[in-house]
Short mmCIF file of C-alpha atoms in Angstrom, two decimals:
data_model
loop_
_atom_site.label_atom_id
_atom_site.label_comp_id
_atom_site.label_asym_id
_atom_site.label_seq_id
_atom_site.Cartn_x
_atom_site.Cartn_y
_atom_site.Cartn_z
CA UNK A 1 -12.59 7.97 -19.50
CA UNK A 2 -14.19 4.52 -19.70
CA UNK A 3 -11.60 1.79 -19.34
CA UNK A 4 -12.35 -1.72 -20.51
CA UNK A 5 -10.81 -4.95 -19.28
CA UNK A 6 -9.15 -7.01 -21.98
CA UNK A 7 -8.70 -10.72 -22.47
CA UNK A 8 -5.73 -12.59 -21.02
CA UNK A 9 -3.98 -12.81 -24.39
CA UNK A 10 -4.21 -9.08 -25.08
CA UNK A 11 -1.93 -6.29 -23.96
CA UNK A 12 -3.18 -3.99 -21.25
CA UNK A 13 -2.73 -1.08 -23.62
CA UNK A 14 -3.98 -0.62 -27.17
CA UNK A 15 -3.82 2.25 -29.62
CA UNK A 16 -7.51 3.10 -29.25
CA UNK A 17 -7.29 3.76 -25.52
CA UNK A 18 -5.16 6.36 -23.75
CA UNK A 19 -4.18 5.11 -20.30
CA UNK A 20 -2.95 7.87 -18.01
CA UNK A 21 -0.78 6.30 -15.32
CA UNK A 22 0.54 8.20 -12.33
CA UNK A 23 4.00 7.13 -11.15
CA UNK A 24 4.95 7.50 -7.50
CA UNK A 25 7.66 10.13 -6.93
CA UNK A 26 9.97 7.49 -5.48
CA UNK A 27 10.81 5.24 -8.42
CA UNK A 28 12.92 6.26 -11.40
CA UNK A 29 12.50 7.15 -15.05
CA UNK A 30 15.79 7.80 -16.82
CA UNK A 31 16.34 11.47 -17.57
CA UNK A 32 13.44 12.60 -15.39
CA UNK A 33 13.42 14.06 -11.86
CA UNK A 34 12.64 11.96 -8.81
CA UNK A 35 12.66 13.78 -5.47
CA UNK A 36 11.42 11.04 -3.13
CA UNK A 37 9.65 13.89 -1.36
CA UNK A 38 12.98 15.13 0.05
CA UNK A 39 14.86 18.40 -0.19
CA UNK A 40 18.03 16.31 -0.14
CA UNK A 41 17.23 14.74 -3.52
CA UNK A 42 14.88 17.35 -5.00
CA UNK A 43 17.18 17.98 -7.98
CA UNK A 44 18.02 14.35 -8.69
CA UNK A 45 17.74 13.28 -12.33
CA UNK A 46 17.46 9.52 -12.70
CA UNK A 47 20.08 7.67 -14.76
CA UNK A 48 18.08 4.43 -14.92
CA UNK A 49 14.43 3.36 -15.05
CA UNK A 50 12.87 1.29 -12.28
CA UNK A 51 11.84 -2.16 -13.63
CA UNK A 52 8.08 -1.69 -13.16
CA UNK A 53 8.22 1.73 -14.81
CA UNK A 54 10.24 0.25 -17.66
CA UNK A 55 7.43 -2.22 -18.29
CA UNK A 56 4.62 0.32 -17.98
CA UNK A 57 6.35 2.66 -20.42
CA UNK A 58 7.10 -0.18 -22.83
CA UNK A 59 3.35 -0.83 -23.09
CA UNK A 60 2.66 2.74 -24.19
CA UNK A 61 1.25 4.22 -21.00
CA UNK A 62 0.90 8.00 -20.80
CA UNK A 63 2.80 8.93 -17.64
CA UNK A 64 1.32 12.36 -17.02
CA UNK A 65 2.21 12.91 -13.37
CA UNK A 66 4.46 11.92 -10.49
CA UNK A 67 2.49 11.52 -7.28
CA UNK A 68 3.46 12.77 -3.85
CA UNK A 69 5.12 10.75 -1.13
CA UNK A 70 6.28 11.58 2.37
CA UNK A 71 10.03 12.03 2.58
CA UNK A 72 11.71 8.86 1.33
CA UNK A 73 8.35 7.09 1.73
CA UNK A 74 9.10 6.52 5.41
CA UNK A 75 5.70 7.12 7.04
CA UNK A 76 1.98 6.42 6.63
CA UNK A 77 0.89 10.01 5.90
CA UNK A 78 1.81 12.15 2.90
CA UNK A 79 3.37 15.53 3.54
CA UNK A 80 6.88 16.80 2.99
CA UNK A 81 8.96 19.95 2.87
CA UNK A 82 9.18 19.43 -0.89
CA UNK A 83 5.50 19.04 -1.82
CA UNK A 84 3.55 20.29 1.21
CA UNK A 85 0.49 18.53 2.58
CA UNK A 86 -1.40 16.02 0.44
CA UNK A 87 -5.07 15.78 1.46
CA UNK A 88 -7.77 13.14 1.32
CA UNK A 89 -10.33 13.85 -1.45
CA UNK A 90 -13.15 12.60 0.79
CA UNK A 91 -12.29 14.85 3.75
CA UNK A 92 -9.67 17.55 3.27
CA UNK A 93 -8.78 17.58 6.97
CA UNK A 94 -7.60 13.97 6.77
CA UNK A 95 -4.60 12.24 5.22
CA UNK A 96 -4.92 10.12 2.09
CA UNK A 97 -2.50 7.77 3.86
CA UNK A 98 1.02 7.02 2.81
CA UNK A 99 3.43 6.53 1.52
CA UNK A 100 1.66 6.08 -1.84
CA UNK A 101 -0.81 8.77 -0.78
CA UNK A 102 -0.54 10.92 -3.87
CA UNK A 103 -1.38 7.98 -6.11
CA UNK A 104 -4.41 6.96 -4.06
CA UNK A 105 -5.71 10.54 -3.84
CA UNK A 106 -5.28 10.98 -7.58
CA UNK A 107 -7.24 7.80 -8.28
CA UNK A 108 -10.07 8.76 -5.94
CA UNK A 109 -10.25 12.19 -7.50
CA UNK A 110 -10.22 10.79 -11.05
CA UNK A 111 -7.06 12.53 -12.25
CA UNK A 112 -5.44 9.24 -13.25
CA UNK A 113 -6.70 5.85 -14.38
CA UNK A 114 -4.01 3.66 -12.85
CA UNK A 115 -1.15 4.29 -10.47
CA UNK A 116 1.97 2.72 -9.05
CA UNK A 117 2.93 2.27 -5.43
CA UNK A 118 5.41 0.62 -3.14
CA UNK A 119 4.81 -1.08 0.19
CA UNK A 120 7.39 -1.67 2.95
CA UNK A 121 5.08 -1.29 5.95
CA UNK A 122 1.70 -0.85 4.27
CA UNK A 123 2.40 1.98 1.86
CA UNK A 124 0.10 0.67 -0.89
CA UNK A 125 -2.68 -0.64 1.35
CA UNK A 126 -2.85 2.23 3.86
CA UNK A 127 -3.70 4.88 1.22
CA UNK A 128 -5.91 2.45 -0.70
CA UNK A 129 -8.05 2.17 2.43
CA UNK A 130 -8.01 5.89 3.24
CA UNK A 131 -9.04 6.85 -0.31
CA UNK A 132 -11.47 4.03 -1.13
CA UNK A 133 -9.47 2.41 -3.92
CA UNK A 134 -7.87 -0.99 -4.53
CA UNK A 135 -4.24 -1.61 -3.61
CA UNK A 136 -2.28 -4.83 -4.06
CA UNK A 137 0.83 -6.01 -2.23
CA UNK A 138 1.88 -9.06 -4.26
CA UNK A 139 3.98 -11.90 -2.91
CA UNK A 140 7.57 -10.87 -2.24
CA UNK A 141 9.57 -11.12 -5.46
CA UNK A 142 6.53 -11.17 -7.74
CA UNK A 143 7.30 -7.67 -9.03
CA UNK A 144 10.91 -6.59 -9.57
CA UNK A 145 12.44 -3.59 -7.86
CA UNK A 146 15.61 -1.52 -7.68
CA UNK A 147 18.58 -2.53 -5.55
CA UNK A 148 19.23 -2.70 -2.66
CA UNK A 149 15.64 -2.78 -1.37
CA UNK A 150 14.69 -5.54 -3.79
CA UNK A 151 16.61 -7.70 -1.29
CA UNK A 152 14.53 -6.50 1.66
CA UNK A 153 11.71 -9.01 2.03
CA UNK A 154 9.43 -6.37 3.59
CA UNK A 155 9.57 -4.36 0.35
CA UNK A 156 7.10 -4.71 -2.53
CA UNK A 157 6.00 -2.76 -5.59
CA UNK A 158 2.44 -2.98 -6.82
CA UNK A 159 -0.60 -1.38 -8.47
CA UNK A 160 -3.39 0.88 -7.24
CA UNK A 161 -6.64 1.28 -9.17
CA UNK A 162 -10.33 2.05 -8.73
CA UNK A 163 -11.35 -1.57 -9.32
CA UNK A 164 -9.93 -5.03 -8.84
CA UNK A 165 -9.99 -5.74 -12.58
CA UNK A 166 -7.81 -2.74 -13.38
CA UNK A 167 -5.45 -3.56 -10.52
CA UNK A 168 -5.05 -7.02 -12.06
CA UNK A 169 -4.37 -5.55 -15.51
CA UNK A 170 -1.59 -3.32 -14.20
CA UNK A 171 -0.19 -6.08 -12.00
CA UNK A 172 0.11 -8.34 -15.03
CA UNK A 173 2.28 -5.72 -16.73
CA UNK A 174 4.47 -5.11 -13.68
CA UNK A 175 5.21 -8.68 -12.68
CA UNK A 176 7.72 -11.27 -13.79
CA UNK A 177 11.45 -11.95 -13.50
CA UNK A 178 13.88 -9.16 -14.34
CA UNK A 179 17.58 -9.57 -15.13
CA UNK A 180 18.54 -6.85 -12.61
CA UNK A 181 16.61 -8.35 -9.67
CA UNK A 182 17.82 -11.66 -8.28
CA UNK A 183 14.79 -11.83 -5.96
CA UNK A 184 12.24 -11.63 -8.80
CA UNK A 185 10.24 -14.82 -9.17
CA UNK A 186 10.16 -17.22 -12.10
CA UNK A 187 8.01 -17.91 -13.99
CA UNK A 188 5.88 -14.83 -14.56
CA UNK A 189 2.41 -15.21 -13.04
CA UNK A 190 -0.38 -13.80 -15.21
CA UNK A 191 -3.52 -13.33 -13.14
CA UNK A 192 -6.90 -14.10 -14.73
CA UNK A 193 -9.42 -11.28 -15.09
CA UNK A 194 -12.34 -13.69 -14.67
CA UNK A 195 -12.87 -16.27 -11.92
CA UNK A 196 -15.31 -19.07 -11.18
CA UNK A 197 -16.52 -17.75 -7.83
CA UNK A 198 -16.01 -18.52 -4.16
CA UNK A 199 -18.94 -20.80 -3.37
CA UNK A 200 -17.81 -23.30 -0.74
CA UNK A 201 -14.79 -21.26 0.34
CA UNK A 202 -13.86 -21.03 4.01
CA UNK A 203 -12.77 -17.53 5.01
CA UNK A 204 -11.22 -16.57 8.35
CA UNK A 205 -12.03 -13.16 9.84
CA UNK A 206 -9.79 -11.46 12.40
CA UNK A 207 -11.07 -8.16 13.68
CA UNK A 208 -7.91 -7.00 15.48
CA UNK A 209 -5.06 -9.40 14.53
CA UNK A 210 -4.85 -10.17 18.22
CA UNK A 211 -3.81 -6.81 19.61
CA UNK A 212 -4.85 -3.76 17.55
CA UNK A 213 -7.24 -1.21 19.04
CA UNK A 214 -10.07 -0.76 16.53
CA UNK A 215 -12.18 2.31 15.69
CA UNK A 216 -15.91 1.61 15.90
CA UNK A 217 -16.64 2.67 12.31
CA UNK A 218 -13.93 0.29 11.12
CA UNK A 219 -15.34 -2.49 13.29
CA UNK A 220 -18.85 -1.98 11.92
CA UNK A 221 -17.74 -1.93 8.30
CA UNK A 222 -15.49 -4.96 8.71
CA UNK A 223 -18.27 -7.06 10.25
CA UNK A 224 -20.59 -5.98 7.44
CA UNK A 225 -17.95 -6.90 4.86
CA UNK A 226 -18.40 -10.56 5.74
CA UNK A 227 -21.94 -10.52 4.33
CA UNK A 228 -21.03 -10.22 0.62
CA UNK A 229 -18.78 -13.28 0.98
CA UNK A 230 -21.59 -15.21 2.65
CA UNK A 231 -24.04 -14.14 -0.03
CA UNK A 232 -21.78 -15.80 -2.60
CA UNK A 233 -21.77 -19.11 -0.74
CA UNK A 234 -18.64 -18.80 1.37
CA UNK A 235 -18.43 -19.53 5.09
CA UNK A 236 -16.90 -16.76 7.21
CA UNK A 237 -15.62 -17.65 10.69
CA UNK A 238 -14.27 -15.15 13.18
CA UNK A 239 -10.97 -16.50 14.50
CA UNK A 240 -8.29 -15.76 17.06
CA UNK A 241 -5.01 -15.48 15.20
CA UNK A 242 -2.88 -15.80 18.34
CA UNK A 243 -0.69 -12.75 17.79
CA UNK A 244 0.11 -10.18 20.45
CA UNK A 245 1.62 -6.68 20.43
CA UNK A 246 5.07 -8.20 19.97
CA UNK A 247 4.32 -8.65 16.26
CA UNK A 248 3.93 -4.95 15.48
CA UNK A 249 6.80 -4.12 17.83
CA UNK A 250 9.07 -6.50 15.91
CA UNK A 251 7.97 -5.00 12.60
CA UNK A 252 8.85 -1.52 13.84
CA UNK A 253 12.22 -2.82 15.07
CA UNK A 254 13.02 -4.32 11.69
CA UNK A 255 12.05 -1.18 9.76
CA UNK A 256 13.97 1.05 12.16
CA UNK A 257 17.10 -1.09 11.87
CA UNK A 258 17.21 -1.41 8.07
CA UNK A 259 15.12 1.41 6.59
CA UNK A 260 15.99 3.89 9.32
CA UNK A 261 19.61 2.80 9.08
CA UNK A 262 19.66 3.64 5.38
CA UNK A 263 18.29 7.11 6.12
CA UNK A 264 20.78 7.69 8.95
CA UNK A 265 23.60 7.93 6.40
CA UNK A 266 22.17 11.35 5.46
CA UNK A 267 22.03 12.73 9.01
CA UNK A 268 25.48 14.28 9.32
CA UNK A 269 25.41 16.20 6.06
CA UNK A 270 21.69 16.73 5.48
CA UNK A 271 19.93 16.36 8.82
CA UNK A 272 18.76 19.98 8.80
CA UNK A 273 16.98 19.39 5.46
CA UNK A 274 14.97 16.45 6.72
CA UNK A 275 11.36 16.45 7.88
CA UNK A 276 10.88 15.88 11.59
CA UNK A 277 9.56 12.35 11.07
CA UNK A 278 12.38 11.33 8.71
CA UNK A 279 15.05 12.67 11.06
CA UNK A 280 13.48 10.89 14.05
CA UNK A 281 13.36 7.61 12.12
CA UNK A 282 17.02 7.97 11.15
CA UNK A 283 18.08 8.90 14.68
CA UNK A 284 16.19 6.00 16.25
CA UNK A 285 18.07 3.57 14.02
CA UNK A 286 21.38 4.57 15.58
CA UNK A 287 20.52 2.77 18.80
CA UNK A 288 19.31 -0.38 17.04
CA UNK A 289 21.55 -3.45 17.36
CA UNK A 290 22.14 -6.60 15.36
CA UNK A 291 20.51 -8.49 18.24
CA UNK A 292 17.38 -6.34 17.87
CA UNK A 293 17.29 -7.16 14.18
CA UNK A 294 17.66 -10.90 14.73
CA UNK A 295 14.93 -10.80 17.38
CA UNK A 296 12.56 -9.19 14.85
CA UNK A 297 13.18 -12.16 12.55
CA UNK A 298 12.51 -14.60 15.39
CA UNK A 299 9.17 -12.93 16.10
CA UNK A 300 8.25 -12.99 12.40
CA UNK A 301 8.99 -16.71 12.30
CA UNK A 302 6.85 -17.39 15.36
CA UNK A 303 4.03 -15.28 13.91
CA UNK A 304 3.96 -17.37 10.74
CA UNK A 305 3.90 -20.59 12.77
CA UNK A 306 0.46 -19.34 13.89
CA UNK A 307 -0.68 -17.88 10.56
CA UNK A 308 0.48 -20.72 8.30
CA UNK A 309 -1.76 -23.45 9.76
CA UNK A 310 -4.69 -21.00 9.73
CA UNK A 311 -4.21 -20.46 5.99
CA UNK A 312 -4.06 -24.23 5.52
CA UNK A 313 -7.52 -24.55 7.08
CA UNK A 314 -9.02 -21.52 5.33
CA UNK A 315 -8.86 -20.25 1.77
CA UNK A 316 -7.96 -16.75 2.91
CA UNK A 317 -7.98 -14.38 5.88
CA UNK A 318 -9.82 -11.04 6.00
CA UNK A 319 -9.20 -8.19 8.43
CA UNK A 320 -9.31 -4.37 8.48
CA UNK A 321 -6.66 -2.54 6.50
CA UNK A 322 -6.46 0.43 8.88
CA UNK A 323 -7.59 0.39 12.50
CA UNK A 324 -8.59 4.06 12.16
CA UNK A 325 -10.09 5.53 8.96
CA UNK A 326 -7.41 8.24 8.77
CA UNK A 327 -5.39 10.65 10.89
CA UNK A 328 -5.09 14.39 10.26
CA UNK A 329 -3.54 15.44 6.95
CA UNK A 330 -0.64 17.15 8.71
CA UNK A 331 -0.23 14.51 11.42
CA UNK A 332 3.41 14.21 12.52
CA UNK A 333 4.14 10.72 13.88
CA UNK A 334 7.42 11.92 15.37
CA UNK A 335 5.75 14.58 17.54
CA UNK A 336 2.00 13.98 17.80
CA UNK A 337 0.30 11.48 20.11
CA UNK A 338 -2.41 9.14 18.89
CA UNK A 339 -5.23 7.39 20.73
CA UNK A 340 -7.93 4.98 19.57
CA UNK A 341 -10.84 4.47 21.96
CA UNK A 342 -8.84 6.31 24.62
CA UNK A 343 -5.88 3.93 24.29
CA UNK A 344 -2.46 5.27 23.29
CA UNK A 345 -1.12 3.55 20.17
CA UNK A 346 2.13 3.83 18.25
CA UNK A 347 1.84 7.09 16.33
CA UNK A 348 3.54 5.78 13.18
CA UNK A 349 2.04 2.32 12.69
CA UNK A 350 -0.39 1.67 15.54
CA UNK A 351 -3.34 2.98 13.51
CA UNK A 352 -2.75 0.67 10.54
CA UNK A 353 -2.94 -3.14 10.39
CA UNK A 354 -0.69 -3.65 7.38
CA UNK A 355 2.85 -4.10 8.73
CA UNK A 356 2.37 -7.67 10.01
CA UNK A 357 1.84 -8.74 6.40
CA UNK A 358 5.10 -7.14 5.31
CA UNK A 359 6.61 -9.47 7.89
CA UNK A 360 4.59 -12.30 6.29
CA UNK A 361 5.84 -11.02 2.95
CA UNK A 362 5.25 -14.13 0.87
CA UNK A 363 1.52 -13.80 1.59
CA UNK A 364 -0.13 -11.62 -1.09
CA UNK A 365 -2.58 -9.05 0.28
CA UNK A 366 -5.13 -6.87 -1.51
CA UNK A 367 -7.01 -4.00 0.14
CA UNK A 368 -10.53 -3.28 -1.11
CA UNK A 369 -12.99 -0.57 0.04
CA UNK A 370 -15.30 -1.77 2.83
CA UNK A 371 -17.45 1.32 3.38
CA UNK A 372 -17.31 4.82 4.82
CA UNK A 373 -16.73 6.17 8.30
CA UNK A 374 -18.90 8.85 9.89
CA UNK A 375 -16.32 11.51 8.90
CA UNK A 376 -16.72 10.60 5.23
CA UNK A 377 -13.38 8.81 4.94
CA UNK A 378 -13.43 5.32 3.37
CA UNK A 379 -12.41 2.19 5.25
CA UNK A 380 -10.69 -0.86 3.81
CA UNK A 381 -10.60 -4.63 4.07
CA UNK A 382 -7.41 -6.68 3.67
CA UNK A 383 -7.68 -10.06 1.94
CA UNK A 384 -4.68 -12.22 2.82
CA UNK A 385 -3.96 -15.35 0.78
CA UNK A 386 -1.59 -18.27 1.42
CA UNK A 387 2.02 -17.81 0.37
CA UNK A 388 2.52 -17.09 -3.33
CA UNK A 389 -1.19 -17.58 -4.10
CA UNK A 390 -1.76 -14.14 -5.60
CA UNK A 391 -4.64 -15.47 -7.68
CA UNK A 392 -6.56 -16.45 -4.51
CA UNK A 393 -6.31 -12.93 -3.10
CA UNK A 394 -7.56 -11.45 -6.37
CA UNK A 395 -10.33 -14.02 -6.82
CA UNK A 396 -11.68 -13.20 -3.36
CA UNK A 397 -11.34 -9.46 -4.04
CA UNK A 398 -13.14 -9.72 -7.37
CA UNK A 399 -15.96 -11.70 -5.76
CA UNK A 400 -16.29 -9.22 -2.90
CA UNK A 401 -16.35 -6.25 -5.25
CA UNK A 402 -19.00 -7.85 -7.46
CA UNK A 403 -21.28 -8.46 -4.47
CA UNK A 404 -20.59 -5.27 -2.49
CA UNK A 405 -20.49 -2.84 -5.42
CA UNK A 406 -18.21 0.15 -5.97
CA UNK A 407 -18.64 3.65 -4.60
CA UNK A 408 -18.34 5.30 -8.03
CA UNK A 409 -21.20 3.15 -9.34
CA UNK A 410 -23.50 4.37 -6.58
CA UNK A 411 -23.35 8.06 -7.41
CA UNK A 412 -20.85 8.77 -4.63
CA UNK A 413 -17.87 10.98 -5.27
CA UNK A 414 -15.28 12.77 -3.16
CA UNK A 415 -15.09 16.49 -2.54
CA UNK A 416 -12.55 16.60 -5.35
CA UNK A 417 -13.96 18.90 -8.04
CA UNK A 418 -13.72 21.99 -5.89
CA UNK A 419 -10.39 20.82 -4.53
CA UNK A 420 -8.90 21.38 -7.97
CA UNK A 421 -9.69 25.10 -7.84
CA UNK A 422 -7.45 25.79 -4.89
CA UNK A 423 -6.04 22.65 -3.36
CA UNK A 424 -5.04 20.61 -6.39
CA UNK A 425 -1.29 21.05 -6.06
CA UNK A 426 -1.53 20.35 -2.34
CA UNK A 427 -3.89 17.43 -2.83
CA UNK A 428 -2.17 15.49 -5.56
CA UNK A 429 1.20 17.20 -5.18
CA UNK A 430 2.27 15.88 -8.56
CA UNK A 431 4.68 17.24 -11.08
CA UNK A 432 4.61 16.92 -14.84
CA UNK A 433 7.77 16.00 -16.66
CA UNK A 434 9.95 19.04 -17.25
CA UNK A 435 8.25 21.26 -14.69
CA UNK A 436 7.03 21.24 -11.12
CA UNK A 437 3.66 22.48 -9.87
#
């Protein structure tokens, strides 16, 4: 299906174009099932509709599938006891990332045109990188969400698409204040679909955000990604951001305390139904203290004291999305060990470079494809804009995409077509309304 961008005054949808949109199996549509990838909630029928879904449906989208998530979206890979293992269309041995992994895999495979995601530690950007698509984490509050996690400043909803233009189109439908979400921003920000260009921009490049171990394929592709910006007249300077390992550690502490704490309420009654990684996350939260939580906020504040002045001097910051192209499809962060370049890293979040920007949640971040690794898995580039400047992130992304090109324009395609003969339900792990595959 050939999609066409529309002008800023037009609706994203029109009667002459059918827009199949895949909705992540985490958010709600009234009267329809939402499992969250968990046996605990596998039979849940939603009583309300999540704000972003409400807006997508109001515009006439055809919601043909719900896409797989890990259990309660609590890790960066996508497998669960409910839906099995979701696989990367480019390399079936690897994960499509998570937690919006089903959406990203579906986009890469071509079984949807647009898709929704959510991002509390990188869950839009991680799979966007792994699958070679575009994923946008808007500024906190830009898109409304359900309670209570609309009040968690790490938490965002956003679009995934195969191009920046289509991500913008879906974002413009999702965003804006909502009467049920006190954190949603006023006024609504409508992003342009055309920009003047980035000639004269100053762009900062951080290869490792100060402390991440980086795969060599990712390093090569990230360095090369600076060239399209330079070709358009921007200056790209490699910088030291000044962060250390304490930033990721604080992010993990925060997520364990709040997100893990929410999951821990299910332990006593439903612990035996949980996946290993979900149970471990919930159990770890039980030793977290209020002091640990406050310390995570202190570290986040100190981290922005270093990032804020950098974003005053530069128009935006670029860095890898994931430090490793992808882990195994069935990787279990609660049990498996992970090394990059022979160095042990945190199994859950040490291979991705997204979580620091959930801590810096008012900074919008878009992930765009930066190339391919030697194992065939795509790599991604994060574009980080100053606080609440969503249009800067998208302008830089649009410019990069126009100069670097898109994989589907170059005759490249994932292994997908033969996946659908035997692996489709495992790969996409989606269910159609009224039935489950």
